Coordinates of C-alpha atoms and ligand atoms in Angstrom, one line a residue:
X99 CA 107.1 -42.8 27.9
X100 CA 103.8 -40.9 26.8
X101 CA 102.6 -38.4 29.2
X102 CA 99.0 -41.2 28.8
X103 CA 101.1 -44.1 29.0
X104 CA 102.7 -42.6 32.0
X105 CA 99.2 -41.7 34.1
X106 CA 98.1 -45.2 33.3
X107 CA 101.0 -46.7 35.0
X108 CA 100.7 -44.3 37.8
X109 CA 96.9 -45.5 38.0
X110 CA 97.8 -49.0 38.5
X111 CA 99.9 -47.9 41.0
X112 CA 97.5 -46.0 43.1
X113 CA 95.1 -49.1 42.5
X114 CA 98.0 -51.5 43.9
X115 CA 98.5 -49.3 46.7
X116 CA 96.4 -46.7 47.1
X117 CA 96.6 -46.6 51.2
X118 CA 100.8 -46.4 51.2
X119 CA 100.4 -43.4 48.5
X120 CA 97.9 -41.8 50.6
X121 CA 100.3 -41.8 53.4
X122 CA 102.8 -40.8 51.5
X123 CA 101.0 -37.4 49.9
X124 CA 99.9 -36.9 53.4
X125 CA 103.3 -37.1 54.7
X126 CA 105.2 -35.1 51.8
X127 CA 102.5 -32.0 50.7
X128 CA 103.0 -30.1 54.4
X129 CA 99.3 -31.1 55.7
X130 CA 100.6 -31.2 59.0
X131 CA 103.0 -28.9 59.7
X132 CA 102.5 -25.3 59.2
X133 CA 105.5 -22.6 57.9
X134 CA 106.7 -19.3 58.9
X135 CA 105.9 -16.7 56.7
X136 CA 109.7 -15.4 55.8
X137 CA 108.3 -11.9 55.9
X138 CA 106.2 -11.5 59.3
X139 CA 107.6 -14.7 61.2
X140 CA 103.6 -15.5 61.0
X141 CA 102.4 -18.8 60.3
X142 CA 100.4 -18.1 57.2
X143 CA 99.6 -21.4 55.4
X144 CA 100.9 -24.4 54.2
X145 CA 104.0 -24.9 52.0
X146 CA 103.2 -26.0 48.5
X147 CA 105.2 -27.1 46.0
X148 CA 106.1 -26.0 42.8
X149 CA 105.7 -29.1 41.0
X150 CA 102.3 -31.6 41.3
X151 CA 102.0 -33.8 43.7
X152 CA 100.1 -37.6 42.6
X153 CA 96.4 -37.8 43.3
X154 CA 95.6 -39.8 46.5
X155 CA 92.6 -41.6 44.6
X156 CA 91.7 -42.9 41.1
X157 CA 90.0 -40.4 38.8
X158 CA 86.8 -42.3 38.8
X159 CA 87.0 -42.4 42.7
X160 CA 85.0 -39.2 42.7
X161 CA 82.0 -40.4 40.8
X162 CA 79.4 -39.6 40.1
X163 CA 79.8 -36.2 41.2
X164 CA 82.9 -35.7 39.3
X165 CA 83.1 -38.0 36.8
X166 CA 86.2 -40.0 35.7
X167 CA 87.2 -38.0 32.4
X168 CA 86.6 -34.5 33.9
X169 CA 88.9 -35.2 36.6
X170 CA 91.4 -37.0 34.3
X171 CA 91.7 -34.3 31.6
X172 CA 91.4 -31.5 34.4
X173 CA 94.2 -33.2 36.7
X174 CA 96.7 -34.5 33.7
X175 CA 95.8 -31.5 31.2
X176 CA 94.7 -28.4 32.3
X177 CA 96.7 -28.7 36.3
X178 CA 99.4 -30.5 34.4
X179 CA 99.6 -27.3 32.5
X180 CA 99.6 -24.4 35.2
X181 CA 102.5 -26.7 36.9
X182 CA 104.8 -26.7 33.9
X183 CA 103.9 -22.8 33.2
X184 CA 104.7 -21.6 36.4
X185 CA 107.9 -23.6 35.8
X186 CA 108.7 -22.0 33.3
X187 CA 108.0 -18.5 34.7
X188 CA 110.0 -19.4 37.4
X189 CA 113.0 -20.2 35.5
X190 CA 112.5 -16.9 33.6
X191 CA 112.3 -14.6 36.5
X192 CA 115.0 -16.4 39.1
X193 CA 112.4 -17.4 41.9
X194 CA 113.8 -19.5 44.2
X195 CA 111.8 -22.9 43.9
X196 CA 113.0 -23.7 47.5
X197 CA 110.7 -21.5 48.7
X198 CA 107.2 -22.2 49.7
X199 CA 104.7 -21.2 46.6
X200 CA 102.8 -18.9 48.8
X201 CA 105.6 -16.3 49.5
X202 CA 105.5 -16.0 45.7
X203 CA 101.5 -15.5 46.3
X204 CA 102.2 -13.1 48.4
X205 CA 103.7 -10.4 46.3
X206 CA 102.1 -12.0 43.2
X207 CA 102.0 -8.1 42.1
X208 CA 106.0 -7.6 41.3
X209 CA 105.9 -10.9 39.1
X210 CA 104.2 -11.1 35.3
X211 CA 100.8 -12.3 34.5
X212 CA 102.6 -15.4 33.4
X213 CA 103.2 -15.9 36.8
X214 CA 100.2 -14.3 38.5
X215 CA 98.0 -16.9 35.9
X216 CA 100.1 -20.0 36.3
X217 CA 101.4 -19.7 40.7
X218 CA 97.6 -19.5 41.0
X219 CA 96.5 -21.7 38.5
X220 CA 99.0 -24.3 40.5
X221 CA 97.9 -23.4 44.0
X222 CA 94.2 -23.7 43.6
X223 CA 94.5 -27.2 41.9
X224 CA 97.0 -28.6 44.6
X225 CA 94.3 -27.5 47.2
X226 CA 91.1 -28.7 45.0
X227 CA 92.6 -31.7 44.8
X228 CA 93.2 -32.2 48.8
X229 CA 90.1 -30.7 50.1
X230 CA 87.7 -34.0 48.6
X231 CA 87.7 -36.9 49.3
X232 CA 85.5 -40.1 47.9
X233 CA 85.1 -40.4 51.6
X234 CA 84.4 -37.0 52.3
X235 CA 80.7 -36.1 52.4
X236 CA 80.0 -35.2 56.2
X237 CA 79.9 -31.9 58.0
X238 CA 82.4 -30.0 59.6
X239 CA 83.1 -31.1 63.7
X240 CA 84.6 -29.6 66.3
X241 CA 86.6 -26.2 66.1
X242 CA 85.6 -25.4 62.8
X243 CA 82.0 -26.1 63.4
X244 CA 82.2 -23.3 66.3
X245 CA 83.8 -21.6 64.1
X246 CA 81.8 -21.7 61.2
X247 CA 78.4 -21.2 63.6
X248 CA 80.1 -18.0 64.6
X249 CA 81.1 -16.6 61.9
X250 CA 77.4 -17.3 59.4
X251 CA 75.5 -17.8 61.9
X252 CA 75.2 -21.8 61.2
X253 CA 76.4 -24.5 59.1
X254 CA 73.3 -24.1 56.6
X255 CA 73.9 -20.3 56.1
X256 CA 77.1 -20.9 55.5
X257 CA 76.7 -23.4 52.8
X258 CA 74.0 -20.9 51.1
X259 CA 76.7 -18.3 51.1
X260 CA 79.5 -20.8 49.7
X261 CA 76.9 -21.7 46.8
X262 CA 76.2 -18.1 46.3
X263 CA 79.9 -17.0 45.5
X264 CA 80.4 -19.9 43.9
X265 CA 77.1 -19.7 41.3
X266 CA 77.8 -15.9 41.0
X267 CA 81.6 -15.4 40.2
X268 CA 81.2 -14.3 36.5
X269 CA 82.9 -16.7 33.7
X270 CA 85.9 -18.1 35.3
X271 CA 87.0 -18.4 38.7
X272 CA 87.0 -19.9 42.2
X273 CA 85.0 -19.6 45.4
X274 CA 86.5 -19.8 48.8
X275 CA 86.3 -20.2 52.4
X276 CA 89.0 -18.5 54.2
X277 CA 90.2 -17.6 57.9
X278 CA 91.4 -13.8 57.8
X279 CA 93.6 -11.7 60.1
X280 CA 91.3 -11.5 63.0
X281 CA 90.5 -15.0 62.7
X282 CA 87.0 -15.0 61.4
X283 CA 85.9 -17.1 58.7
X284 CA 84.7 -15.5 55.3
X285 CA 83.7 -16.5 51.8
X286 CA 84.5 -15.1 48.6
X287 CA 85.4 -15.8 45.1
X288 CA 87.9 -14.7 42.8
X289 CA 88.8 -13.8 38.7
X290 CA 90.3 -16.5 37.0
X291 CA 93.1 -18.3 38.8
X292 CA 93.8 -15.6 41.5
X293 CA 93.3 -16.6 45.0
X294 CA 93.1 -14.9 47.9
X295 CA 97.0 -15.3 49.3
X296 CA 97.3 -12.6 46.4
X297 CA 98.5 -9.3 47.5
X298 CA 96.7 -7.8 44.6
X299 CA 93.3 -9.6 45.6
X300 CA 90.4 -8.1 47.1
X301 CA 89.3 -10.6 48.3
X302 CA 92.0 -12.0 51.2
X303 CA 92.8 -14.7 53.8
X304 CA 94.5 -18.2 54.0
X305 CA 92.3 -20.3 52.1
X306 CA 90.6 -23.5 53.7
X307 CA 88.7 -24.5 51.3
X308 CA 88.4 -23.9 47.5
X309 CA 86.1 -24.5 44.7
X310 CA 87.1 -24.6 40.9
X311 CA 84.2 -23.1 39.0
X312 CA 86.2 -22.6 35.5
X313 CA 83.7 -24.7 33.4
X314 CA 86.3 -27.0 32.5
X315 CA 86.2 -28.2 36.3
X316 CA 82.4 -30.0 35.7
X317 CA 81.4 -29.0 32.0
X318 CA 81.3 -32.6 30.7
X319 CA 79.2 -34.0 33.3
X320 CA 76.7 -30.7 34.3
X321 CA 76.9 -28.7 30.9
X322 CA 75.9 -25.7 31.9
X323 CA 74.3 -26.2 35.0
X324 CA 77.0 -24.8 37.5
X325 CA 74.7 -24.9 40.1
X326 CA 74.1 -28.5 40.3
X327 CA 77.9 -29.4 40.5
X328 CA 78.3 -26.8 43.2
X329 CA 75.5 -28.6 45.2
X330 CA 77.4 -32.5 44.8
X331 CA 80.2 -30.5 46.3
X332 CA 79.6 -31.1 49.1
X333 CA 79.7 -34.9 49.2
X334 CA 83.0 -34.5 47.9
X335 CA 84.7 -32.6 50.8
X336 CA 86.9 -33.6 53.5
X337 CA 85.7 -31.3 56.3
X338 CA 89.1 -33.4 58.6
X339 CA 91.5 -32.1 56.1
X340 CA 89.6 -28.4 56.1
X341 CA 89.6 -28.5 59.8
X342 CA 93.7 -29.6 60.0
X343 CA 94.5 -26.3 57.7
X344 CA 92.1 -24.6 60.2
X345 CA 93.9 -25.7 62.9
X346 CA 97.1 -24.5 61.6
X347 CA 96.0 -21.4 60.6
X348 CA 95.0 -20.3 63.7
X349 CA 98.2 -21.3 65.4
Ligands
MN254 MN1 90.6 -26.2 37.0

């Protein structure tokens, strides 16, 4: 079958039965359950996979702030691509594929740029994908709020500073909001597909919440006004999932 033919069939089947598969990628991508990092015994993230894991909504469920072909061509095309990459980079330099992606994250340095380019390339899409929601839209509750109040001062400053990374990171790249050692919140961005698991990054901390701003992420819909994308963001993001990786990062 046809890589097309295949994601067609794989969109009827989300349509048929979108609420099992949602319980399924819930279930099967680590959202609730934390891991041990092998080297500190710490609990450091989430365990992601080496492979994609399905959507949990239709491509056009994200209209219209991402619109249907954008998130087809990025999800099938250029995710599909960092996946089978990394695959192949794992196969070249014997990493074991048992292991969680982010203990290869986390000494990114010893590996090649093959690597470095397509483990991050893989990461950030599994997250992107997971932190919206067509239902999403809201503002963060609970924990995180405090959290997020504490650490920017309010939700709104937050947001400004979020926007900021995110409209300022040069050419390609990703912005972030991350919990760090001392358990603070911060945002950031980072070059190309690096992310800040990375031991070579500057820029560090388990991510929460990510934001693709390569401009094939929102180039047929915005052109070249990166702002306004970064700005329907927002209705996009599922502040319950953000708070659950919260949770489990300050375990
Ligand atoms: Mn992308």
């Amino acid at each position: 079958m046809k890589p097309l033919e295949t994601m067609i069939s794989r969109r009827v089947f989300l349509t048929n039965s979108s609420k099992v598969t949602l319980a399924v990628s819930l279930a099967g991508t680590g959202v609730l359950s934390a891991y041990a990092g092998e080297a500190t015994g710490k609990e450091i993230g989430f365990r992601t996979r080496f492979t994609q894991t399905p959507l949990a909504f239709d491509f056009d469920a994200l209209e219209p702030n991402i619109d249907a072909m954008t998130m087809e061509i990025h999800y099938t095309k250029h995710a599909a691509g960092y996946a089978k990459n990394l695959g192949e980079a794992v196969s070249e330099e014997q990493v074991d594929a048992n292991k969680p992606l982010e203990d290869v994250l986390s000494k990114i340095g010893s590996y090649s740029t093959k690597m470095r380019n397509n483990a991050g390339g893989h990461y950030n899409h599994e997250l992107f994908w997971k932190v919206m929601s067509p239902t999403g839209k809201g503002k963060p509750e609970g924990d995180l709020a405090a959290a997020i109040d504490s650490s920017f001062g309010s939700y709104d400053a937050f947001v400004t500073e979020f926007e900021t990374a995110a409209k300022t990171r040069f050419g390609s790249g990703w912005a972030w909001l991350v919990v760090g050692d001392d358990k603070k919140l911060a945002v950031g961005s980072t070059a190309n597909q690096d992310n800040p698991l990375m031991d070579i990054s500057e820029f560090k901390g388990i991510p929460l919440l990510g934001l693709d701003v390569w401009e094939h992420a929102y180039y047929l819909n915005y052109q070249n006004k990166r702002p306004d994308y970064v700005s329907a963001f927002w209705n996009l993001v599922d502040w319950n999932y953000v708070a659950q990786r919260f949770a489990t990062a300050s375990l």
